[in-house]
PDB file of C-alpha atoms and ligand atoms in Angstrom:
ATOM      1  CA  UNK H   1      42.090  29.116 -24.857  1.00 46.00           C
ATOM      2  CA  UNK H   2      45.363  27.603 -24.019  1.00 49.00           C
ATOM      3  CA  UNK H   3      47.232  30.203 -26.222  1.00 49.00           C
ATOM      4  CA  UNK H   4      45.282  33.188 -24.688  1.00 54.00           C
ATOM      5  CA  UNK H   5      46.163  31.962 -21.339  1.00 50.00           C
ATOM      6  CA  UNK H   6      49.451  32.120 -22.217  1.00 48.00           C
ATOM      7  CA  UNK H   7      50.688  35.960 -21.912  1.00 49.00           C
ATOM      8  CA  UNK H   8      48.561  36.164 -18.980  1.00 46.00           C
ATOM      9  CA  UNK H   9      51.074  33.711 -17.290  1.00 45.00           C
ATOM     10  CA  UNK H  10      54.409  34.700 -18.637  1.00 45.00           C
ATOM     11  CA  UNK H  11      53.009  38.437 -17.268  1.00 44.00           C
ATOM     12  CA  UNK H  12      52.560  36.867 -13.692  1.00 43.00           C
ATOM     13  CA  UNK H  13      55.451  34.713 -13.881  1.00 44.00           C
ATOM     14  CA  UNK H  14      57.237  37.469 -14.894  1.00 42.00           C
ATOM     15  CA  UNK H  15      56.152  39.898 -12.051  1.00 40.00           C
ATOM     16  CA  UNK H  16      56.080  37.541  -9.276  1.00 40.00           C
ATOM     17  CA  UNK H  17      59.605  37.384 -10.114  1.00 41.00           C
ATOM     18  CA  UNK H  18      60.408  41.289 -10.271  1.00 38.00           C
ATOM     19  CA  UNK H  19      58.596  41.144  -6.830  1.00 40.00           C
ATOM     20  CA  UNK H  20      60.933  38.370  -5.170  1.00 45.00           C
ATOM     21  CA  UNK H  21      63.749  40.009  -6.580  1.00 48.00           C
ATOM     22  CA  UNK H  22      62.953  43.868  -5.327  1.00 62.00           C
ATOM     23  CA  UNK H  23      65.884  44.919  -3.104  1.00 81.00           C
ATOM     24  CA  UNK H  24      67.541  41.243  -2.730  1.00 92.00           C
ATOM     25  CA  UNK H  25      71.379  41.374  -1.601  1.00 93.00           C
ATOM     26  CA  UNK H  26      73.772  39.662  -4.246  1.00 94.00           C
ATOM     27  CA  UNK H  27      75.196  36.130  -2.585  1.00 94.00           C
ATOM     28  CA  UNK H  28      79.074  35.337  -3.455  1.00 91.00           C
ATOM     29  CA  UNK H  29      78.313  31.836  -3.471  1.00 94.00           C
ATOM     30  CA  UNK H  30      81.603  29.636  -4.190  1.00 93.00           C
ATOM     31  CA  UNK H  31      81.623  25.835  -3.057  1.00 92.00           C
ATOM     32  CA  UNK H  32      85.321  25.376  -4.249  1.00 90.00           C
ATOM     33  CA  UNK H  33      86.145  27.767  -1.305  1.00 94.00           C
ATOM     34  CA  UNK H  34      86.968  25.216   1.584  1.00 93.00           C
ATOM     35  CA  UNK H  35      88.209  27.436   3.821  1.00 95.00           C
ATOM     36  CA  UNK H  36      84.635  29.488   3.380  1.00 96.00           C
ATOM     37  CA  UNK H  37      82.638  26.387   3.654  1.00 96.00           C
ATOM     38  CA  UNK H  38      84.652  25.500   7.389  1.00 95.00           C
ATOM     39  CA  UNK H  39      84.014  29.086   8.201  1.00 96.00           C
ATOM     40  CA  UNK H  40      80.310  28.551   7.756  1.00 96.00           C
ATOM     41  CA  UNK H  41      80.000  25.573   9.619  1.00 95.00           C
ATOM     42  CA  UNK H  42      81.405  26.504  12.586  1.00 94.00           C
ATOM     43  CA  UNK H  43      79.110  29.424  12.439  1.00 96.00           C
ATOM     44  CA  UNK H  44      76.200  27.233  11.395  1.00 95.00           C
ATOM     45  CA  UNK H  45      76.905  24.789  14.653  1.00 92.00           C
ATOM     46  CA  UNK H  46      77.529  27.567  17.026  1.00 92.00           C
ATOM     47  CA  UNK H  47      74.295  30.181  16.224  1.00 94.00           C
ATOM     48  CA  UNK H  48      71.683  28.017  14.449  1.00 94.00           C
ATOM     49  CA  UNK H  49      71.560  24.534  15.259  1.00 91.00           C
ATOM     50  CA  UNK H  50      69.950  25.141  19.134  1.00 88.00           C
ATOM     51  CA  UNK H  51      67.173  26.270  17.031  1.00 92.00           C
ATOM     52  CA  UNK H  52      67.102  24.763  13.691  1.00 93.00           C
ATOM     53  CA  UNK H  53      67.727  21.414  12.503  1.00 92.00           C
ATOM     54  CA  UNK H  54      69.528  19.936   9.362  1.00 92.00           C
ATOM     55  CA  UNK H  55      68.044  16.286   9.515  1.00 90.00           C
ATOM     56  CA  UNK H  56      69.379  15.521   6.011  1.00 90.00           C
ATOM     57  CA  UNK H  57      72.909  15.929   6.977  1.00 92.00           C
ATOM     58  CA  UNK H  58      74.964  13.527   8.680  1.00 92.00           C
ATOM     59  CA  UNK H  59      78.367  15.448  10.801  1.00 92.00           C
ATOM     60  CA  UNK H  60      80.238  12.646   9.279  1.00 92.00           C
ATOM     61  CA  UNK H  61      79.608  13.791   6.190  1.00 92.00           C
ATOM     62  CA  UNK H  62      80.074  17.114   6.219  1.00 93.00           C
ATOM     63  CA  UNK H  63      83.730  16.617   8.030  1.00 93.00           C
ATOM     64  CA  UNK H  64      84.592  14.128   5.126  1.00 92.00           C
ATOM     65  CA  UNK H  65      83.229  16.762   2.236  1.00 93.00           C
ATOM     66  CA  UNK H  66      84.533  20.048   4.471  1.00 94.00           C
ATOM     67  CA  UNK H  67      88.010  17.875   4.947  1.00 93.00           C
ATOM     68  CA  UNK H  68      87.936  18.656   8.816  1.00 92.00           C
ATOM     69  CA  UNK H  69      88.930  15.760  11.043  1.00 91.00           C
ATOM     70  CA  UNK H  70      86.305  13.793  12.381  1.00 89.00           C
ATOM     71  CA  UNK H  71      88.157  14.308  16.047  1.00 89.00           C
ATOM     72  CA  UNK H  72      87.725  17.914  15.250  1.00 89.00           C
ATOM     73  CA  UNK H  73      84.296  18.057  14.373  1.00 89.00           C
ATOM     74  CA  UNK H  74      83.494  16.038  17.500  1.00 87.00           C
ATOM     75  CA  UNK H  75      84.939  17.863  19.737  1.00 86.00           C
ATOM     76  CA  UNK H  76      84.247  21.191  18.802  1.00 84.00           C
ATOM     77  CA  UNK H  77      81.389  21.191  16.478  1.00 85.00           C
ATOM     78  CA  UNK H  78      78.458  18.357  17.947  1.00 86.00           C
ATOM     79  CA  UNK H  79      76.597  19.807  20.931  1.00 81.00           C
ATOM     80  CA  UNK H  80      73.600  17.572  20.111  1.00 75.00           C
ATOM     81  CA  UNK H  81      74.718  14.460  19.588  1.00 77.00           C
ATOM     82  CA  UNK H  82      77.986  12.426  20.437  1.00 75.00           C
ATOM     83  CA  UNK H  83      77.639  10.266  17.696  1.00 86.00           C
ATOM     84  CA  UNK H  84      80.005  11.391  13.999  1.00 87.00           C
ATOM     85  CA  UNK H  85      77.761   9.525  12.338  1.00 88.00           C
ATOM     86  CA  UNK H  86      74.405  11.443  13.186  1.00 90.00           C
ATOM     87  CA  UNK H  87      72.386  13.955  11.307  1.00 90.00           C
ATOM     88  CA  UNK H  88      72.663  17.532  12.899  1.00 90.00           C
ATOM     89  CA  UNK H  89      69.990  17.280  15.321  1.00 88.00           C
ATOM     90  CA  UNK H  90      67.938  20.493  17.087  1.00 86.00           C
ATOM     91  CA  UNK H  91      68.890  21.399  20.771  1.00 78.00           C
ATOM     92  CA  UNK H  92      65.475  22.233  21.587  1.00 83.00           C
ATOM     93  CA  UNK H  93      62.000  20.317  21.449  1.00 84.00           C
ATOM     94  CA  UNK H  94      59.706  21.379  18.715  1.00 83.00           C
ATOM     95  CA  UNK H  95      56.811  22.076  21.091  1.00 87.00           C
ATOM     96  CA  UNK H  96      59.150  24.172  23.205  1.00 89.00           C
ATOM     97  CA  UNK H  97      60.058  26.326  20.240  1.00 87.00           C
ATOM     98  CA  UNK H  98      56.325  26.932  18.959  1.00 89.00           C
ATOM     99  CA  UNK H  99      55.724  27.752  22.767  1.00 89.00           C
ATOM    100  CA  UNK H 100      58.475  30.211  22.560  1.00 88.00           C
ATOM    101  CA  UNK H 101      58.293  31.694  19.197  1.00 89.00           C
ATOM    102  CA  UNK H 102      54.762  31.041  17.762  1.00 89.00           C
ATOM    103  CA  UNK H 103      56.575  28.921  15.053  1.00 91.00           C
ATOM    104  CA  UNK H 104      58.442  25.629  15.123  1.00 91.00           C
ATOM    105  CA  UNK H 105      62.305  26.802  13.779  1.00 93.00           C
ATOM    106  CA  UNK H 106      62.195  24.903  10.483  1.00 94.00           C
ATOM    107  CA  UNK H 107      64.663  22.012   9.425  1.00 94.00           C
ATOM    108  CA  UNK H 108      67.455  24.075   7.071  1.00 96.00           C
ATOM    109  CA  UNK H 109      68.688  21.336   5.236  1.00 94.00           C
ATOM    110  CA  UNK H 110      67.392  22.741   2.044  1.00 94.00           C
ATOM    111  CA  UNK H 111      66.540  26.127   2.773  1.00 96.00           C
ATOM    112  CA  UNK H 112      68.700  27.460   0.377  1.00 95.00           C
ATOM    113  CA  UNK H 113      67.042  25.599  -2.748  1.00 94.00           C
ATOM    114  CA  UNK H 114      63.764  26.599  -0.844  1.00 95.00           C
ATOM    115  CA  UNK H 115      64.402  30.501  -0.608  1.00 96.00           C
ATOM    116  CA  UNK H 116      67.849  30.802  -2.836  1.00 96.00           C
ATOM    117  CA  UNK H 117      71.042  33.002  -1.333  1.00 96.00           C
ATOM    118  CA  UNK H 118      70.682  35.851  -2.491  1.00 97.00           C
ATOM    119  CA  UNK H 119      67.217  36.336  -0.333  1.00 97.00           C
ATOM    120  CA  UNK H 120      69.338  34.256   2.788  1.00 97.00           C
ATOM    121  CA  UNK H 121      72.208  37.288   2.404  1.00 97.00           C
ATOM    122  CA  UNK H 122      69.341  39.578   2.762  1.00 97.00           C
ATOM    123  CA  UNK H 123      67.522  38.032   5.598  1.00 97.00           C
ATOM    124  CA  UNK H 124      70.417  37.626   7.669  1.00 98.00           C
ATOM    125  CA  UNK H 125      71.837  40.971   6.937  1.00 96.00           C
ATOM    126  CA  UNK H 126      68.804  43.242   7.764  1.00 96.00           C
ATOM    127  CA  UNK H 127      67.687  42.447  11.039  1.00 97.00           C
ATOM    128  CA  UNK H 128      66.528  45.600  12.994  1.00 96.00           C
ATOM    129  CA  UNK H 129      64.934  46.823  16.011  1.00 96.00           C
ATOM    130  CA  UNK H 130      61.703  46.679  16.312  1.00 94.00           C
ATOM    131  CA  UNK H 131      60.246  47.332  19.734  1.00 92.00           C
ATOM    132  CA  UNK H 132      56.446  45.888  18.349  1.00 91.00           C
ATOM    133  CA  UNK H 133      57.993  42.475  17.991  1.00 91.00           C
ATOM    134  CA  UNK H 134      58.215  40.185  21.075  1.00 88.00           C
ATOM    135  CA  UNK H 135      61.610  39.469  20.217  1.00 88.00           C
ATOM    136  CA  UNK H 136      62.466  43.217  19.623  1.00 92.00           C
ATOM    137  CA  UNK H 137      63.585  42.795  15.953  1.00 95.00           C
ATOM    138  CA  UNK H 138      61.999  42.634  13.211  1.00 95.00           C
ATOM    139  CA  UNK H 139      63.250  42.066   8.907  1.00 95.00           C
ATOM    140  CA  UNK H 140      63.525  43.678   5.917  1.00 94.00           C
ATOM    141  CA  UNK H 141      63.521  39.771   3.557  1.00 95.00           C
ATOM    142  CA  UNK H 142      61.089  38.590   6.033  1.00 95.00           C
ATOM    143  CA  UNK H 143      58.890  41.217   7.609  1.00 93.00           C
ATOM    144  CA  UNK H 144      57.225  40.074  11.182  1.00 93.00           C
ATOM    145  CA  UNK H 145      59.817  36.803  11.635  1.00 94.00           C
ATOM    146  CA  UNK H 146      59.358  35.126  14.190  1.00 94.00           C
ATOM    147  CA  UNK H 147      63.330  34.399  14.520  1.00 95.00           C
ATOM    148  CA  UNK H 148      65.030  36.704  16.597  1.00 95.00           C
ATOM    149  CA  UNK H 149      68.404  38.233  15.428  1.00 96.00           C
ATOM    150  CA  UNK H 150      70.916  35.769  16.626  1.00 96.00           C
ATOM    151  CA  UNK H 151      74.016  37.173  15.599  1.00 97.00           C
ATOM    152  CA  UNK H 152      73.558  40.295  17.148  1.00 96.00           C
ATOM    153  CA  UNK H 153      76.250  40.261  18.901  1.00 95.00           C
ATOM    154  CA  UNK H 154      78.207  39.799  15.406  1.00 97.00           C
ATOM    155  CA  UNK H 155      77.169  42.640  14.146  1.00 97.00           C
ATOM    156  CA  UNK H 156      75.818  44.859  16.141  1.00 96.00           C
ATOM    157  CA  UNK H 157      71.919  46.319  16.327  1.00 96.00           C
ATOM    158  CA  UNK H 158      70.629  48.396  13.568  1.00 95.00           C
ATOM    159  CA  UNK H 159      67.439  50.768  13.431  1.00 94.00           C
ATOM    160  CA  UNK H 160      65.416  51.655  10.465  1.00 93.00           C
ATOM    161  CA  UNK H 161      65.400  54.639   9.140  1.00 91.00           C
ATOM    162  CA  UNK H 162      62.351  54.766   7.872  1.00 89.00           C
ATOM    163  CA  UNK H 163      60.285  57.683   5.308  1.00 90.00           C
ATOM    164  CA  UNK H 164      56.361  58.472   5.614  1.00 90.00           C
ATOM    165  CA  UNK H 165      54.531  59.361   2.505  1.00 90.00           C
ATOM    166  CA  UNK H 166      51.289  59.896   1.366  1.00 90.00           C
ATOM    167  CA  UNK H 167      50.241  57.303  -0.820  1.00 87.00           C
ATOM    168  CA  UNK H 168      46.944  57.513  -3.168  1.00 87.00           C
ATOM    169  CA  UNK H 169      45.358  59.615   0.017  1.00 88.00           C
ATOM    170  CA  UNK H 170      47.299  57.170   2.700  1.00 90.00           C
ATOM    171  CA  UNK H 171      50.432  57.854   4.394  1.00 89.00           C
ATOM    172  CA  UNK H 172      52.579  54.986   3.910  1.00 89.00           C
ATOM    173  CA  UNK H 173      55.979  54.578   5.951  1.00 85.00           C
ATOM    174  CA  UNK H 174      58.377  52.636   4.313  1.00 85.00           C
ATOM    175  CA  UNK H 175      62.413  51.297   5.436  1.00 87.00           C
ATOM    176  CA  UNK H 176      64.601  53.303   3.248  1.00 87.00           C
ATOM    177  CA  UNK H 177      67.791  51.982   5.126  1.00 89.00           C
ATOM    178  CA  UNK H 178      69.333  50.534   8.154  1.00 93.00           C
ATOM    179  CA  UNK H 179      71.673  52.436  10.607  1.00 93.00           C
ATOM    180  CA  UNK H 180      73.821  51.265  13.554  1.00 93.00           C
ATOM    181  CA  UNK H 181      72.743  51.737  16.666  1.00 93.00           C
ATOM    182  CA  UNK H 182      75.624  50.185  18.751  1.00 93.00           C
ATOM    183  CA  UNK H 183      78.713  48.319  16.913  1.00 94.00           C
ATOM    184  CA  UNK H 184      79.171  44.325  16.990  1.00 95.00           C
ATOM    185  CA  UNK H 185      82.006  42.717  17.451  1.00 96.00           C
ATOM    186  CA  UNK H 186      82.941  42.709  13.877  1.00 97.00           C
ATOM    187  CA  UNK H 187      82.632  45.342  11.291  1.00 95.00           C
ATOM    188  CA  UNK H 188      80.413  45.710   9.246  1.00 94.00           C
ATOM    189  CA  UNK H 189      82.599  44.106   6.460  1.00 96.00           C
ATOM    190  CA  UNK H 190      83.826  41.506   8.630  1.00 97.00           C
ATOM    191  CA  UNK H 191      79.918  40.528   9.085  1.00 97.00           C
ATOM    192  CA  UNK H 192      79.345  40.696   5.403  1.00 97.00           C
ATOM    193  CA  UNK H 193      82.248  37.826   5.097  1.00 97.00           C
ATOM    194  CA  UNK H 194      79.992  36.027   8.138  1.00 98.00           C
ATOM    195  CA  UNK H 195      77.105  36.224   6.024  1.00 98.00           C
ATOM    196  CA  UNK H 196      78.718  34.904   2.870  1.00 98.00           C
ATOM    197  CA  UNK H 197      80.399  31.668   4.399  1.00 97.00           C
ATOM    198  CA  UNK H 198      77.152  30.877   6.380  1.00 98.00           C
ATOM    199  CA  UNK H 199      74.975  30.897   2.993  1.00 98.00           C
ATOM    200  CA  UNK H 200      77.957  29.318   1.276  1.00 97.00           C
ATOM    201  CA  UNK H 201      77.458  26.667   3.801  1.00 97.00           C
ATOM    202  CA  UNK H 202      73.618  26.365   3.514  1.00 97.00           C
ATOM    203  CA  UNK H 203      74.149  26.095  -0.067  1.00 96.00           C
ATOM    204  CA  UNK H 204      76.400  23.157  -0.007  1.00 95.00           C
ATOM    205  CA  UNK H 205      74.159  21.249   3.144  1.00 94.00           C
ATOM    206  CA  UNK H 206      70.851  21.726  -0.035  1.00 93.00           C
ATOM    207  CA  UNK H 207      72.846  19.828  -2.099  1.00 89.00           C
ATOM    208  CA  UNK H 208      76.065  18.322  -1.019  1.00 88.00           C
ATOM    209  CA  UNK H 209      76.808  16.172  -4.165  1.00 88.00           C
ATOM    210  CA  UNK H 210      77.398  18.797  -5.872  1.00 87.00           C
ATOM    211  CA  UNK H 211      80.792  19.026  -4.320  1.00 86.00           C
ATOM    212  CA  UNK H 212      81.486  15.424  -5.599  1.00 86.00           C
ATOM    213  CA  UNK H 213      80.133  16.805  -8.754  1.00 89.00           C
ATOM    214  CA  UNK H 214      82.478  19.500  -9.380  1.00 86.00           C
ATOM    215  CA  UNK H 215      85.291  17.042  -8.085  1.00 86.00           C
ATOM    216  CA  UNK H 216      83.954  14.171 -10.778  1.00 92.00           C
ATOM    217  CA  UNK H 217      83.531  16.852 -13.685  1.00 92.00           C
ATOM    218  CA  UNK H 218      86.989  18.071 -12.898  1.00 92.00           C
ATOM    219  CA  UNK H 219      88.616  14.558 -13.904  1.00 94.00           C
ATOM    220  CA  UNK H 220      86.187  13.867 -16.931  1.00 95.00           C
ATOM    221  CA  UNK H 221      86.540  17.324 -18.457  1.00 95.00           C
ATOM    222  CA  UNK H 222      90.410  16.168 -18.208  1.00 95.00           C
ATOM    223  CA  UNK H 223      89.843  12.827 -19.689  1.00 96.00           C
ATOM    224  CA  UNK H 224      87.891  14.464 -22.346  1.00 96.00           C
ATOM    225  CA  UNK H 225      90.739  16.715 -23.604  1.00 95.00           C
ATOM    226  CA  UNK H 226      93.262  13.962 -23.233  1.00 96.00           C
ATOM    227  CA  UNK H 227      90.880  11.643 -25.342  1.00 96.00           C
ATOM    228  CA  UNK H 228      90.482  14.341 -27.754  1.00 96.00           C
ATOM    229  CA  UNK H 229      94.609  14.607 -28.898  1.00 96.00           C
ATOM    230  CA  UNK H 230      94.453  10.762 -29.208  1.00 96.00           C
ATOM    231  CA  UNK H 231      91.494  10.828 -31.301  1.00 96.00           C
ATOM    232  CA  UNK H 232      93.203  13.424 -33.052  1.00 96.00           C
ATOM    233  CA  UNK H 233      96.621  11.670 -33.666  1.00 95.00           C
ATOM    234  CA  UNK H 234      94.556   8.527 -34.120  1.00 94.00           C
ATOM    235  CA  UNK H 235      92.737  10.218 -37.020  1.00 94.00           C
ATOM    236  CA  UNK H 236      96.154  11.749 -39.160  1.00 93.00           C
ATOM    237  CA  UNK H 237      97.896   8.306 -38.256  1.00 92.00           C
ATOM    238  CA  UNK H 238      94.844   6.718 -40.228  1.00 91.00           C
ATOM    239  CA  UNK H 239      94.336   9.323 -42.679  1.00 92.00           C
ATOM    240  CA  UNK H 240      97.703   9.277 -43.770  1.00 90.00           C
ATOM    241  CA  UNK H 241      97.752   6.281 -46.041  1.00 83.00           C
ATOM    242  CA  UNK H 242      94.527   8.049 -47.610  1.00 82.00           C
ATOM    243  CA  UNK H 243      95.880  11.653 -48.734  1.00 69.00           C
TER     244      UNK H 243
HETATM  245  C1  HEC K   1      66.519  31.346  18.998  1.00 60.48           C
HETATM  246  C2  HEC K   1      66.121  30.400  18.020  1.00 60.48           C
HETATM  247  C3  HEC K   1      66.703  30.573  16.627  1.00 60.48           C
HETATM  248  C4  HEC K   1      68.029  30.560  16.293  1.00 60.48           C
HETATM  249  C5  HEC K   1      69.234  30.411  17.203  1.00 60.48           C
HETATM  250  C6  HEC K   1      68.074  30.688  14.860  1.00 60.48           C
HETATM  251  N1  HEC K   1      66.804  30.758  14.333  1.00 60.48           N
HETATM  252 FE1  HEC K   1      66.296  30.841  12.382  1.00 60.48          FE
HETATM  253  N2  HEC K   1      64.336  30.889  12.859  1.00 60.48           N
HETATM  254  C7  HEC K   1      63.835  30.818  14.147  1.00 60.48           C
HETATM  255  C8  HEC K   1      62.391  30.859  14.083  1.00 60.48           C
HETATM  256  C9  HEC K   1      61.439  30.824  15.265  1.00 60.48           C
HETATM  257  C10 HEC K   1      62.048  30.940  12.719  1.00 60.48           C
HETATM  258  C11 HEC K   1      60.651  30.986  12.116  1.00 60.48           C
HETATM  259  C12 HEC K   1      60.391  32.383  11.695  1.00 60.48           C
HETATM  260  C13 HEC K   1      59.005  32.615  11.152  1.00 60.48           C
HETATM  261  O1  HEC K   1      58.462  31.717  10.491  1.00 60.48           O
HETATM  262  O2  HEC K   1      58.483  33.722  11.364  1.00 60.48           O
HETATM  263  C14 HEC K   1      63.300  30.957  11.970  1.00 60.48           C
HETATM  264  C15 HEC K   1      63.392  31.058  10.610  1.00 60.48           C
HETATM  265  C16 HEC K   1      64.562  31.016   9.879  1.00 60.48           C
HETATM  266  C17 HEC K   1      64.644  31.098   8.436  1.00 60.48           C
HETATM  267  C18 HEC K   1      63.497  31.295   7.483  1.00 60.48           C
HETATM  268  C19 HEC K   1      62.899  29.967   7.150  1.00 60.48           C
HETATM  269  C20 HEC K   1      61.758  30.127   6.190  1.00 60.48           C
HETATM  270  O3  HEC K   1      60.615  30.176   6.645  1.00 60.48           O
HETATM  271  O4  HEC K   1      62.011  30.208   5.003  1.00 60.48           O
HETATM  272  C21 HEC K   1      65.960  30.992   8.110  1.00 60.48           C
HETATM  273  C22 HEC K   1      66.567  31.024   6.723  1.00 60.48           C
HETATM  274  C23 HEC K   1      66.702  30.878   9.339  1.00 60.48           C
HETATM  275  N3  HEC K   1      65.815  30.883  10.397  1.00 60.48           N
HETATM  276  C24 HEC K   1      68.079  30.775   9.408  1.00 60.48           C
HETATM  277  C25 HEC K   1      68.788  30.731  10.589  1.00 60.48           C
HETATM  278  C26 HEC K   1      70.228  30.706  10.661  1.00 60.48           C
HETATM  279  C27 HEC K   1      71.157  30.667   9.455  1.00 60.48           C
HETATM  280  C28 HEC K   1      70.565  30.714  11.967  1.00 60.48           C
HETATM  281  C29 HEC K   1      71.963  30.736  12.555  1.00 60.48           C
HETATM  282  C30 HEC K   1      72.694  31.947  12.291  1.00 60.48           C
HETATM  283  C31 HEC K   1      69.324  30.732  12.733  1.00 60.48           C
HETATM  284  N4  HEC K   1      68.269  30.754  11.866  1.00 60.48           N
HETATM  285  C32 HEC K   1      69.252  30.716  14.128  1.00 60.48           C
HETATM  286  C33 HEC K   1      64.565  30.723  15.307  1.00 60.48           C
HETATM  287  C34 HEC K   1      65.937  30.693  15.385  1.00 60.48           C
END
């Protein structure tokens, strides 16, 4: 029974995961990029936290990991707290948001372990107008959100263009594509690069060892090589009096 069961999953497994993956934008995801990683905070702090909270991570620590002065990071960065030593707090009262969206803003500390970045590329790259949504846009990664399109004024306001066809005896209208309405204040590659630091950001606050991590591995991989010529000399030194 168990072994008959057993196709039947890896088929499911295997489609659910063709499904998820339909249409997803590729992430450039590279936590040795500092400079990215700053980027992305400062965007992070400016257009999400009003909303959203990141509970599991302290501004403290992210300065220390990010290397941006503490001074820096509390003077420019903290709008909810005045304490360095805080977690990243939300602006606004979680009743207040389910009054004004429908649905609490969730806590994105690990939202990208949660959803992955390729499908957070894609979700904040195709927001479009959508005049049947009460916040006038609407998703192609997340169809119906709740969240309205924050950076907007980034990068501009898109419509979909959409195709109707007859389905099995329905008409069916799907997105094929996204065109600009009216330009943002970057371009659209300029938003792209937006995108990527923010996700490169929200991939480092899901897991923020791994920065130590890489750091740690760096000096053991080093230590291993070194060890290795000195085992190596070791070896012919004792070998010697053998041969
Ligand atoms: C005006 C308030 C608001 C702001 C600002 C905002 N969001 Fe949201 N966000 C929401 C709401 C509301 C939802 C819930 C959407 C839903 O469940 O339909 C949401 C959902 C999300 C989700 C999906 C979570 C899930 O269910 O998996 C992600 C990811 C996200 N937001 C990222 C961001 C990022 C990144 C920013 C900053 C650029 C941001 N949000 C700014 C209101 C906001």
């Amino acid at each position: 029974m168990k072994f008959r069961l057993l196709p039947l999953l890896v088929l499911l497994s295997t489609g659910a995961h063709a499904a998820g993956g339909e249409n997803l934008m590729h992430a450039e995801v590279d936590l040795g990029n500092r400079a990215s990683l700053q980027r992305g905070a400062r965007t992070f702090v400016n257009y999400c936290v009003s909303c959203h909270s990141a509970g599991y991570a302290r501004y403290s620590r992210v300065a220390s990991d990010l290397g941006i002065p503490e001074k820096v990071v509390a003077e420019n960065m903290m709008f909810t707290t005045e304490k360095v030593g805080d977690t990243m707090q939300v602006a606004m009262r979680k009743e207040d948001g389910e009054a004004w969206f429908g649905v609490a803003p969730p806590d994105l500390s690990v939202i990208a372990r949660a959803r992955g970045a390729d499908w957070l590329t894609t979700f904040l790259s195709t927001f479009y107008l959508d005049p049947k949504r009460p916040a006038g846009a609407n998703n192609l990664a997340f169809p119906d959100t709740a969240m309205p399109h924050v950076l907007w004024e980034l990068q501009g306001l898109k419509r979909a263009s959409t195709e109707t066809r007859v389905e099995g005896g329905r008409e069916v209208t799907r997105v094929v594509g996204l065109e600009t309405v009216s330009a943002g204040l970057q371009s659209d590659e300029d938003y792209a690069g937006t995108v990527r630091d923010l996700v490169n950001f929200l991939v480092y606050l899901g897991e923020p060892a791994k920065l130590v991590r890489y750091k740690i591995g760096f000096w053991v991989m080093l230590f291993l090589f070194g060890f290795f010529w000195i085992a190596y000399l070791l070896k012919k030194e004792y070998w010697r009096d053998v041969h």
